[in-house]
XYZ file of C-alpha atoms in Angstrom:
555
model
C -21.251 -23.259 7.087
C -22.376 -24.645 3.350
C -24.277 -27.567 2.805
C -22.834 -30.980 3.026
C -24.550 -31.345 -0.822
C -21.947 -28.636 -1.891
C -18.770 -30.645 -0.426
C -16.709 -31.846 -2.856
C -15.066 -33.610 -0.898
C -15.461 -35.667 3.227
C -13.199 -38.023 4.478
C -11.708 -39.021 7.607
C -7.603 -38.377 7.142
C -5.582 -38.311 9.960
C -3.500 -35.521 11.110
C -0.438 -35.704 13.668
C -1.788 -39.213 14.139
C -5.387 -38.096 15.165
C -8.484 -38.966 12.958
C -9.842 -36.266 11.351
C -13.057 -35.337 9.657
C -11.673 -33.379 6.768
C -14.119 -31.333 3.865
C -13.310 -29.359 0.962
C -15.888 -27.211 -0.843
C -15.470 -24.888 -3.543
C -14.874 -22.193 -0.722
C -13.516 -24.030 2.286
C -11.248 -26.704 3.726
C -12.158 -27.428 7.183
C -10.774 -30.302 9.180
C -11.959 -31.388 13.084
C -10.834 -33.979 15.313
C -13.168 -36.622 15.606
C -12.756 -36.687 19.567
C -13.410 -39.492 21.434
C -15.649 -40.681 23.763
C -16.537 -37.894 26.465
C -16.576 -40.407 29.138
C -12.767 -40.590 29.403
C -12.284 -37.042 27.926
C -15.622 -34.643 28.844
C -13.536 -31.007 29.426
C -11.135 -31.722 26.135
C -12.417 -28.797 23.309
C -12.788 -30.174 19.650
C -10.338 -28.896 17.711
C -11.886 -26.992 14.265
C -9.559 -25.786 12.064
C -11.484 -23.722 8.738
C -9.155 -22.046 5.960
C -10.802 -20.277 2.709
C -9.809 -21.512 -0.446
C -8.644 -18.309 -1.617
C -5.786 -18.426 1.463
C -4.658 -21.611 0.491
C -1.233 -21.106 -0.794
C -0.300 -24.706 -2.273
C -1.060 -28.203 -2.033
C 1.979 -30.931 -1.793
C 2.357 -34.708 -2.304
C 4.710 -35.747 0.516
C 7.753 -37.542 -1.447
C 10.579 -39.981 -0.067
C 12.903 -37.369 0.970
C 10.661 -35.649 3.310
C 8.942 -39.163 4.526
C 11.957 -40.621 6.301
C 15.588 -39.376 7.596
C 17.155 -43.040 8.667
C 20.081 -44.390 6.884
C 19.875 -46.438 4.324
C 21.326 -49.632 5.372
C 19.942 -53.670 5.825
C 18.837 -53.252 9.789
C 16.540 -50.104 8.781
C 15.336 -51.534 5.276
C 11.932 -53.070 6.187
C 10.645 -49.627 8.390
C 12.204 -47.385 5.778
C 9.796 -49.214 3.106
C 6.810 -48.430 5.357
C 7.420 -45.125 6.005
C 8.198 -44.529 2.244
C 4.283 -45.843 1.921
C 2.921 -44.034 4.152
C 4.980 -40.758 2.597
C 3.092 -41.510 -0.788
C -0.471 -41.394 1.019
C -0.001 -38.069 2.464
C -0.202 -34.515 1.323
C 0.794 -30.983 2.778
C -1.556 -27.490 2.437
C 0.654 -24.351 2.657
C -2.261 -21.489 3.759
C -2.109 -18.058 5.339
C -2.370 -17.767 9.095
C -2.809 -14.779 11.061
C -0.583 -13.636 13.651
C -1.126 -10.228 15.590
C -0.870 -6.337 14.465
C -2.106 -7.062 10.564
C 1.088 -10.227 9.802
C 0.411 -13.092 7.802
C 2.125 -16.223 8.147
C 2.210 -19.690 6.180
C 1.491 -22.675 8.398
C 1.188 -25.487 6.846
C -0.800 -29.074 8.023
C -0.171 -32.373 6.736
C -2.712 -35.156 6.050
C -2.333 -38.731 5.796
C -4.513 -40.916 4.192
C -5.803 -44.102 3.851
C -4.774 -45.351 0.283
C -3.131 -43.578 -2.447
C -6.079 -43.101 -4.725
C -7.574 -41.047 -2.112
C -4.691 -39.133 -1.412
C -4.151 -38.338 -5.199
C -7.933 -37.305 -5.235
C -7.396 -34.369 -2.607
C -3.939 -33.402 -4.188
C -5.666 -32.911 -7.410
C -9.476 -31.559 -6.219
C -7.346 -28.714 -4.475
C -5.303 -27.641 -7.018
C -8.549 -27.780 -9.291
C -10.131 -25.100 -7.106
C -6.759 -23.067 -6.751
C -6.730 -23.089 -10.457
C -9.644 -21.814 -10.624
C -9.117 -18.484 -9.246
C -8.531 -16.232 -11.743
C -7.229 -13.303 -9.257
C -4.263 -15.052 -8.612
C -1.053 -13.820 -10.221
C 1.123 -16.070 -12.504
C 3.418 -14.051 -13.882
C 5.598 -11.251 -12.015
C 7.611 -8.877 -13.107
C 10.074 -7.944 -9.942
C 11.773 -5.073 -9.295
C 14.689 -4.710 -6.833
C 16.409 -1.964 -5.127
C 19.285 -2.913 -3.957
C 19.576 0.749 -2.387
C 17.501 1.234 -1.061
C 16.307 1.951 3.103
C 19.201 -0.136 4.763
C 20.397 -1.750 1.494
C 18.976 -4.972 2.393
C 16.015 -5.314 -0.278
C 17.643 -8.420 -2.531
C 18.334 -10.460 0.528
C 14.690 -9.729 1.694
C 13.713 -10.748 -1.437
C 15.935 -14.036 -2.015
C 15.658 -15.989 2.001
C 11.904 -14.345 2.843
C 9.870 -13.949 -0.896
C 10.985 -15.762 -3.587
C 10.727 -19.138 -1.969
C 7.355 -18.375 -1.057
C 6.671 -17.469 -4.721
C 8.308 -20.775 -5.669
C 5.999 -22.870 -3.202
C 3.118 -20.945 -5.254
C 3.829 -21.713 -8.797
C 4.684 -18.278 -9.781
C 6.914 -17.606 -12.411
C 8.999 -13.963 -11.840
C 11.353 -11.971 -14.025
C 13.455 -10.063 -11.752
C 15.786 -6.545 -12.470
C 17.859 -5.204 -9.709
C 17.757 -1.345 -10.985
C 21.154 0.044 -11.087
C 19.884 3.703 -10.801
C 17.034 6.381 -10.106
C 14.294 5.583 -12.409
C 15.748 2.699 -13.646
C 12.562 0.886 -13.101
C 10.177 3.678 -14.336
C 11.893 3.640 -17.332
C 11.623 0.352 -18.327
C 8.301 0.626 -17.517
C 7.808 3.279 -19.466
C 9.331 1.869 -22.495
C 11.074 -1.889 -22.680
C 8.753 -3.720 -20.774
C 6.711 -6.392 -22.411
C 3.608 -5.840 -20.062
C 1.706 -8.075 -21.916
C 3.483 -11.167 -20.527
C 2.632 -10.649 -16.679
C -0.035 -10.563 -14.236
C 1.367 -7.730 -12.249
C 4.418 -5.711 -11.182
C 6.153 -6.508 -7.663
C 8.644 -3.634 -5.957
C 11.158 -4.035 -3.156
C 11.859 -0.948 -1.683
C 10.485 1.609 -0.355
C 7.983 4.450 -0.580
C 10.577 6.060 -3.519
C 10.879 2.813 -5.333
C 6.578 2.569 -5.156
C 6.502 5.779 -6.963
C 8.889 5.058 -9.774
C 6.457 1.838 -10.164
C 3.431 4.120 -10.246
C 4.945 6.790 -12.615
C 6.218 4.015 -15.203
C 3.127 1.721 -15.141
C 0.356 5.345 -15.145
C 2.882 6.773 -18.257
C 2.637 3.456 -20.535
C -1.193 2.944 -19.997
C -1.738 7.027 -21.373
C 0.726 6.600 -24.008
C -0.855 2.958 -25.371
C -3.959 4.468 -24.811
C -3.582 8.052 -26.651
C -3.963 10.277 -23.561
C -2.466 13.584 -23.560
C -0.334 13.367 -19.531
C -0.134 17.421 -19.727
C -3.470 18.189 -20.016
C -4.849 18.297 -16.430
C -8.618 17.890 -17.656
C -8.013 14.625 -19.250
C -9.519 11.590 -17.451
C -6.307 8.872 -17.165
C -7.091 5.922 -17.857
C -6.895 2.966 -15.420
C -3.690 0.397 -15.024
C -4.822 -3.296 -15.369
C -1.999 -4.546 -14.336
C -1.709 -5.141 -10.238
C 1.195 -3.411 -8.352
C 2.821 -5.668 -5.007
C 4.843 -3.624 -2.692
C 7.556 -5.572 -0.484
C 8.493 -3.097 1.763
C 12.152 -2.919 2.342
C 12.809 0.890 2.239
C 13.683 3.499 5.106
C 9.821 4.542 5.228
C 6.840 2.206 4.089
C 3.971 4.413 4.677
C 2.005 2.592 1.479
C 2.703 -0.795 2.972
C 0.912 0.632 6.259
C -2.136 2.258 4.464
C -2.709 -0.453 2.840
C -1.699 -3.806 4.561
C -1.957 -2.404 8.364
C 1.876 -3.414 8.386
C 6.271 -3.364 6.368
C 6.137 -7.134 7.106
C 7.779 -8.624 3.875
C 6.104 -12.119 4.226
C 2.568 -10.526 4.899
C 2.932 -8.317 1.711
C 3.893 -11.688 -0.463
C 1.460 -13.642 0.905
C -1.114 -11.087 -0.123
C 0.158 -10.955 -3.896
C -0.119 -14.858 -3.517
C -3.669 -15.025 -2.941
C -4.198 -12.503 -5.624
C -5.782 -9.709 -3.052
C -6.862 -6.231 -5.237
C -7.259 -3.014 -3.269
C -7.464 0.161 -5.553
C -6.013 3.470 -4.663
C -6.408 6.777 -6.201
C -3.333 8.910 -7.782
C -3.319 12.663 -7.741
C -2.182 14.274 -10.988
C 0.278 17.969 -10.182
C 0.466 19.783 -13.426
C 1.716 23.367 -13.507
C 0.753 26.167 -16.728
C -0.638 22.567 -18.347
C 2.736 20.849 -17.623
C 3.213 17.791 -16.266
C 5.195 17.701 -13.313
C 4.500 14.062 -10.678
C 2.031 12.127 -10.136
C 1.229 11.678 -5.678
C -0.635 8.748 -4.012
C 0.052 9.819 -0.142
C 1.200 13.019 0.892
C 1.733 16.619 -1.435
C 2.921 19.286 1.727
C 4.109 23.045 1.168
C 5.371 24.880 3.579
C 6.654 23.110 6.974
C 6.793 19.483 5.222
C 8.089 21.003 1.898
C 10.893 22.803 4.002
C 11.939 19.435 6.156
C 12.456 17.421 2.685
C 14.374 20.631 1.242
C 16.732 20.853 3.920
C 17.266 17.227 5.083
C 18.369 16.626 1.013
C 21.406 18.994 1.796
C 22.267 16.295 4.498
C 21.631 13.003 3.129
C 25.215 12.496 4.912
C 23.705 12.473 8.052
C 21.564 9.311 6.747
C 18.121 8.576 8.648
C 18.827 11.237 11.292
C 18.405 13.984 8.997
C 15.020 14.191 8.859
C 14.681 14.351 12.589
C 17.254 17.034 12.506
C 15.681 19.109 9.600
C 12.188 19.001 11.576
C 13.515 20.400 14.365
C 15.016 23.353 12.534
C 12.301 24.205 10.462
C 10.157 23.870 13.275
C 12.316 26.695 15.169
C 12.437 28.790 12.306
C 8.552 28.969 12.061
C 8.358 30.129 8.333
C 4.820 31.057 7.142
C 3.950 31.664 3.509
C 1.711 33.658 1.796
C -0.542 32.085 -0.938
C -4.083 31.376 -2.492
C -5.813 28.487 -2.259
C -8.486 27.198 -4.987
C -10.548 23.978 -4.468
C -13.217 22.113 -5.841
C -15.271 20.627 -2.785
C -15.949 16.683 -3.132
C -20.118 17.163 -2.888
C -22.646 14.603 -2.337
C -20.442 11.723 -1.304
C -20.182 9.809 2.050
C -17.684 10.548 4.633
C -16.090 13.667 5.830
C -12.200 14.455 7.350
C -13.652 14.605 10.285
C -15.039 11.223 10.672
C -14.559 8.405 13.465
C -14.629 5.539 11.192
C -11.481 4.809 9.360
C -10.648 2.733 5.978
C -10.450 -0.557 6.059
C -10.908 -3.597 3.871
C -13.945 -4.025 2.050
C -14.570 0.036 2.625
C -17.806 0.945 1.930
C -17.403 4.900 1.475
C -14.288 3.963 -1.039
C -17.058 1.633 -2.747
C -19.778 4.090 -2.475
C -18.025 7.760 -3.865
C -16.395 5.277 -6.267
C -19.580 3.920 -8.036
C -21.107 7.867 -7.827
C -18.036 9.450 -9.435
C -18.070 6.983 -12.456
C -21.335 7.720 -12.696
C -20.550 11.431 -13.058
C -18.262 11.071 -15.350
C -20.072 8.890 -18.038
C -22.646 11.695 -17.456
C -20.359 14.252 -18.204
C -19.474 12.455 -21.216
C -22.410 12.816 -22.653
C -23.551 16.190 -21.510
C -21.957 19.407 -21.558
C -18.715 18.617 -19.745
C -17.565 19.229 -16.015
C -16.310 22.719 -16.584
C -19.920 24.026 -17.086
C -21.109 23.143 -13.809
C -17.850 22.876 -11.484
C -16.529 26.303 -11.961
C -19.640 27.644 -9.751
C -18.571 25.241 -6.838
C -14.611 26.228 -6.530
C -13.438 28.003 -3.795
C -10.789 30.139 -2.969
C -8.880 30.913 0.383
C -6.202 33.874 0.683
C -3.879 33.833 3.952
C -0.776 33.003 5.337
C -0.369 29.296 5.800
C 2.620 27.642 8.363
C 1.597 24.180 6.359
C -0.545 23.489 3.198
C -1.256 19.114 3.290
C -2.974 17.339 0.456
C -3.377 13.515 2.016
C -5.037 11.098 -0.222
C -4.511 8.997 2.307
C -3.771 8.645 6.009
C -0.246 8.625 5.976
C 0.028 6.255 8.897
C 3.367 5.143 10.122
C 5.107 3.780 13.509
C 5.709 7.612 14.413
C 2.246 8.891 13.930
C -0.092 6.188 14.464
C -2.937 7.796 13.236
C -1.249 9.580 10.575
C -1.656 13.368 9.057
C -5.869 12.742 7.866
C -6.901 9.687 9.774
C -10.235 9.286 8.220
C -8.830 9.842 4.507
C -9.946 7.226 2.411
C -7.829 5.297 0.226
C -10.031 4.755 -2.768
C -12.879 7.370 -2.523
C -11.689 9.861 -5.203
C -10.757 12.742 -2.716
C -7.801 14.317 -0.953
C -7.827 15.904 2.158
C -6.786 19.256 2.166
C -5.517 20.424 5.634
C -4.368 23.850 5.656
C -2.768 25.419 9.055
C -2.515 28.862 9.077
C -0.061 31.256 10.764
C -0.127 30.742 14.659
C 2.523 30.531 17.319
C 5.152 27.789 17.785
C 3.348 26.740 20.880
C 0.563 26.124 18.942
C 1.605 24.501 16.068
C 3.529 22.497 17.945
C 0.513 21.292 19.721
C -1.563 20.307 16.280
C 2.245 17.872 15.553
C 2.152 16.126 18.850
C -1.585 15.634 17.738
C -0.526 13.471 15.167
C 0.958 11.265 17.965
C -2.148 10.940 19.850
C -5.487 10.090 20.141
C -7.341 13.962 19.943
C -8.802 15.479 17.102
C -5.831 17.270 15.271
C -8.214 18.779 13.365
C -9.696 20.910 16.421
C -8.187 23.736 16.545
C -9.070 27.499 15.374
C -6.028 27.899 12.894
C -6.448 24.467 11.338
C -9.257 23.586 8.489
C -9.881 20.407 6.721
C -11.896 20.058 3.174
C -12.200 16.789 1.141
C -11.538 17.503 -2.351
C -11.680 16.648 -5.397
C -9.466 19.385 -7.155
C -6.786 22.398 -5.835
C -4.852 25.430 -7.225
C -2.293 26.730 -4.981
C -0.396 29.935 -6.391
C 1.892 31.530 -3.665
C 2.009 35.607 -3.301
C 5.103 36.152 -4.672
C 5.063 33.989 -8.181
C 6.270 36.163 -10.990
C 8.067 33.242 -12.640
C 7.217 29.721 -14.322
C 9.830 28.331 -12.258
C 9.850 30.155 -8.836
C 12.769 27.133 -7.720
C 14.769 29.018 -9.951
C 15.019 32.136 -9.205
C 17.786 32.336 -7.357
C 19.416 30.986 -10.401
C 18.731 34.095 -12.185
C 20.350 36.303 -9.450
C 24.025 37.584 -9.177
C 26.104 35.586 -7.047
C 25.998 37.822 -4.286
C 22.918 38.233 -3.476
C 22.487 34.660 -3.649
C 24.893 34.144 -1.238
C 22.464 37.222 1.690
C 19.670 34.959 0.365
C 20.914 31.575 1.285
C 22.140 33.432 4.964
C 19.084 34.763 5.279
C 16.900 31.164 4.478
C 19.020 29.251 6.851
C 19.657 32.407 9.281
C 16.095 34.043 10.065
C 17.309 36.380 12.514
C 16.910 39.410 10.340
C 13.582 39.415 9.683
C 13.897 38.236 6.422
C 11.034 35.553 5.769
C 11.441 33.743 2.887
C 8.820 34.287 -0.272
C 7.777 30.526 -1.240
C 8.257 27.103 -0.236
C 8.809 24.122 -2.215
C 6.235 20.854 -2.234
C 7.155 17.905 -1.154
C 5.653 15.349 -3.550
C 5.807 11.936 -1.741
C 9.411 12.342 -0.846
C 10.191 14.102 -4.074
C 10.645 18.258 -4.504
C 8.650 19.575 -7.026
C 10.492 22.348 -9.351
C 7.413 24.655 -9.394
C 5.196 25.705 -6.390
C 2.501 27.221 -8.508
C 0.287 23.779 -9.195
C -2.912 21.944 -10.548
C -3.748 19.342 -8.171
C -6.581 16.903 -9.577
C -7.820 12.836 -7.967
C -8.120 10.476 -10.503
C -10.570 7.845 -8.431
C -8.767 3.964 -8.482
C -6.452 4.474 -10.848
C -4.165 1.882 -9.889
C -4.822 -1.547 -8.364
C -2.476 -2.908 -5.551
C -2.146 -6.388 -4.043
C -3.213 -5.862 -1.075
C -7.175 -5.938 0.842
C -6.867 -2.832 3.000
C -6.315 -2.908 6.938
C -8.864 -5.789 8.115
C -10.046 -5.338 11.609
C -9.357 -7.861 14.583
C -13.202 -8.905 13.877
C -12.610 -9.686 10.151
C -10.272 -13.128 11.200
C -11.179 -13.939 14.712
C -13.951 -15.799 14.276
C -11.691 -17.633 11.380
C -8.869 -18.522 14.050
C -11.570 -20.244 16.300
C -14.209 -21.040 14.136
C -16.024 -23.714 16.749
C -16.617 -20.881 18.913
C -19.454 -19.407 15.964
């Protein structure tokens, strides 16, 4: 607790018609009940309510309207007047409460006090100290996909967001994108970015991306970077990115958050939360192809997004469909693997401890690799030493992950790298090698469960900081395309042969899944770029983190 000398403010208000002993400082409002004698009451707990500044949401003077509902007529004038007084000499705090499994809520508590001058001395001493926080957004630029997951993203927006945002003070410019990359492209181009404090998307994973890809493209245009050179260093977005998760999968809003709760993510753009995240660069022959915060998968993930896209009929279902039939098909693929190990760092794959807010290995590795890169600035460059440290593995792979992150969702709990870090300026490279069905099915139903996924003879883990993949058979820039190049009918064996494997005939290359997107190349350049983007959000906090906060006379 702070020292009564830092209060700003101490009086006694009242609260649901109970004195209260009520402080403000410039870091907490804490009210308790001023409980009566113990004589008549010795087994009744003091109630101790404490809420940061930085969760406060808003501060209200209670008007007429909400003071009294009786009619307005002669019998009712005299204890409408009173009411209507006592109205004027109260004041409502909007702030976050936490509810179970990661959700936010806003609760709200009313004060009454004792003359107006007082009252108009808390209104105002509160919204002094919310003012004062320069984190907090004022300005948002919203996007909307109105496509989105089950096509309900404006009316989560409309009845569940924007009246929060309106209780806030902010101000929001909203689109509702008409098509694919409609928001990345006015990103990239017609936005005035100048005028806001951050970008908000409702959607889902797909609509996060198109965010990502517009806002990373502007800030290397304005600031002269060449985006097909995969040795440049990108330069970092300053403006903040909200996600409210209203899409078929929300696997950022999980990472990140600890939950797809709408009002939890717009509570935490409210308060102005930052978390950063790194962004993986694919560039292919010094091309530049997408741009990957979670999940870049050849092989068995790469196949599952190629063949549920031939059934987006199917809706949802087709991606449980797909994974079954690629999973009975068993296709392996032949390939080398180049990486540059992430050395001298903290954390491995292979770790207990997971990332949560305030992460001190995303901290750590991201303080030592600025460090290494102003030094490489200045020195001879990073080629001249990293070209000694890259390694290279040959073999026949069922499944090639990159996970910059841990990829957690309702299905897999723990997610594809559970100890990948969100902000540490690695991927985790998981590569599973050739093995039987039994067995690979085995290291899936891993993901599900509590056992290391990683144990296993024909699976291997690295934490990177750069890959090459180049599959056996690449004789072309575009190996997507080949079949393009064919005569119709051997395209036609060829497409029997992919969806019939019966004969024998295993197919030469996969295709990556990028983040729910296929990539049109399979030969790529995989590089981290460490925090390149800033999200509203303060990682997963543990149960620890707010329980003391929820019963703060227990301390």
């Amino acid at each position: 607790m702070e020292r009564p000398s830092r209060l700003l403010l101490l009086s006694e208000l009242r609260v649901r018609n109970a004195a209260h002993s009520v402080s403000l400082s410039r870091s907490l409002l804490t009210w308790k009940r001023r409980g009566s004698s113990p004589l008549y009451h010795p087994f009744r707990p003091s109630s101790c309510h404490i809420v940061p500044v930085s969760e406060i949401i808003s501060v209200r003077e209670e008007d007429e309207e909400n003071g009294s509902g009786r009619r307005d007529d002669g019998s009712w004038k005299k204890i409408k007047e009173r009411d209507v007084k006592d109205c004027r000499q109260a004041f409502t705090v909007l702030y976050v409460e936490r509810s179970g499994q990661h959700r936010w809520r806003c609760a709200e508590v009313t004060f009454t006090c004792s003359d107006t001058t007082l009252c108009q001395r808390w209104i105002s001493n509160i919204r002094e100290q919310l003012a004062a926080i320069a984190s907090r957004p004022r300005r948002l630029l919203v996007y909307i996909n109105p496509f989105g997951g089950k096509r309900q993203g404006k009316r989560v927006y409309e009845q569940k967001v924007a009246p929060l945002f309106l209780q806030a003070g902010i101000f929001t410019d909203v689109i509702v994108t008409e098509y694919a990359n409609h928001a990345r492209d006015h990103l990239r181009t017609e936005a005035e970015l100048k005028q806001f404090d951050g970008v908000v998307c409702v959607g889902g994973d797909g609509m996060f991306s198109e965010i990502v890809h517009g806002l990373i493209w502007r800030t290397q245009i304005d600031g002269g970077v060449d985006v097909n050179c995969p040795d440049e260093a990108l330069l970092p977005c300053s403006l903040r990115i909200g996600i409210i998760p209203a899409g078929s999968t929300d696997c950022i809003c999980f990472a990140t958050v600890g939950t797809n709760d709408p009002v939890t993510s717009a509570l935490h753009i409210i308060v102005g939360d930052s978390q950063p995240m790194d962004v993986c660069s694919v560039h292919h022959n010094n091309t530049f192809l997408r741009y990957s915060v979670s999940l870049l998968g050849y092989g068995f993930y790469g196949d599952v997004l190629t063949d549920s896209e031939r059934k987006r009929w199917m809706g949802p279902a087709r991606y449980d469909f797909s994974g079954v039939k690629m999973f009975l098909t068993h296709h392996y693929y032949e390939g080398t693997v180049s990486y540059l190990p992430a050395r001298g760092i903290l954390g491995t794959p292979r770790d207990t401890a997971r990332c949560r807010s305030g992460c001190v290995v995303c901290q750590r590795n991201g303080q030592l690799l600025s460090e290494r890169a102003e030094r490489y600035e200045t020195d001879e460059g990073p080629d001249g030493e990293t070209e000694r440290e890259w390694r290279t593995i040959r073999g026949k792979f069922l499944a090639i992950n990159a996970a910059s992150m841990s990829c957690a969702c309702p299905r897999s709990p723990k997610g594809l790298s559970p100890a990948a870090h969100l902000a540490d300026g690695t991927t985790d490279l998981i590569l599973v090698r050739k093995c039987s069905r039994f067995d690979f099915l085995r290291h899936l139903l891993r993901h599900t469960s509590k056992d290391d996924q990683f144990d296993m003879t024909f699976v291997e883990v690295h934490r990177v900081r750069r890959f090459r993949f180049a599959p056996r058979h690449c004789q072309s820039d575009s190996d997507l395309e080949l079949d393009l190049q064919e005569n119709g009918k051997r395209q036609i064996f060829s497409q029997i042969c992919r969806d019939h494997p019966a004969c024998g005939c295993a197919p030469s290359y996969s295709s990556w899944n990028c983040d729910g997107e296929i990539l049109t190349h399979t030969a790529i350049d995989v590089r981290v770029h460490c925090q390149l983007v800033k999200l509203f959000a303060r990682g997963i906090e543990e149960p620890a983190v707010f329980e003391d906060l929820t019963n703060p006379c227990a301390i």
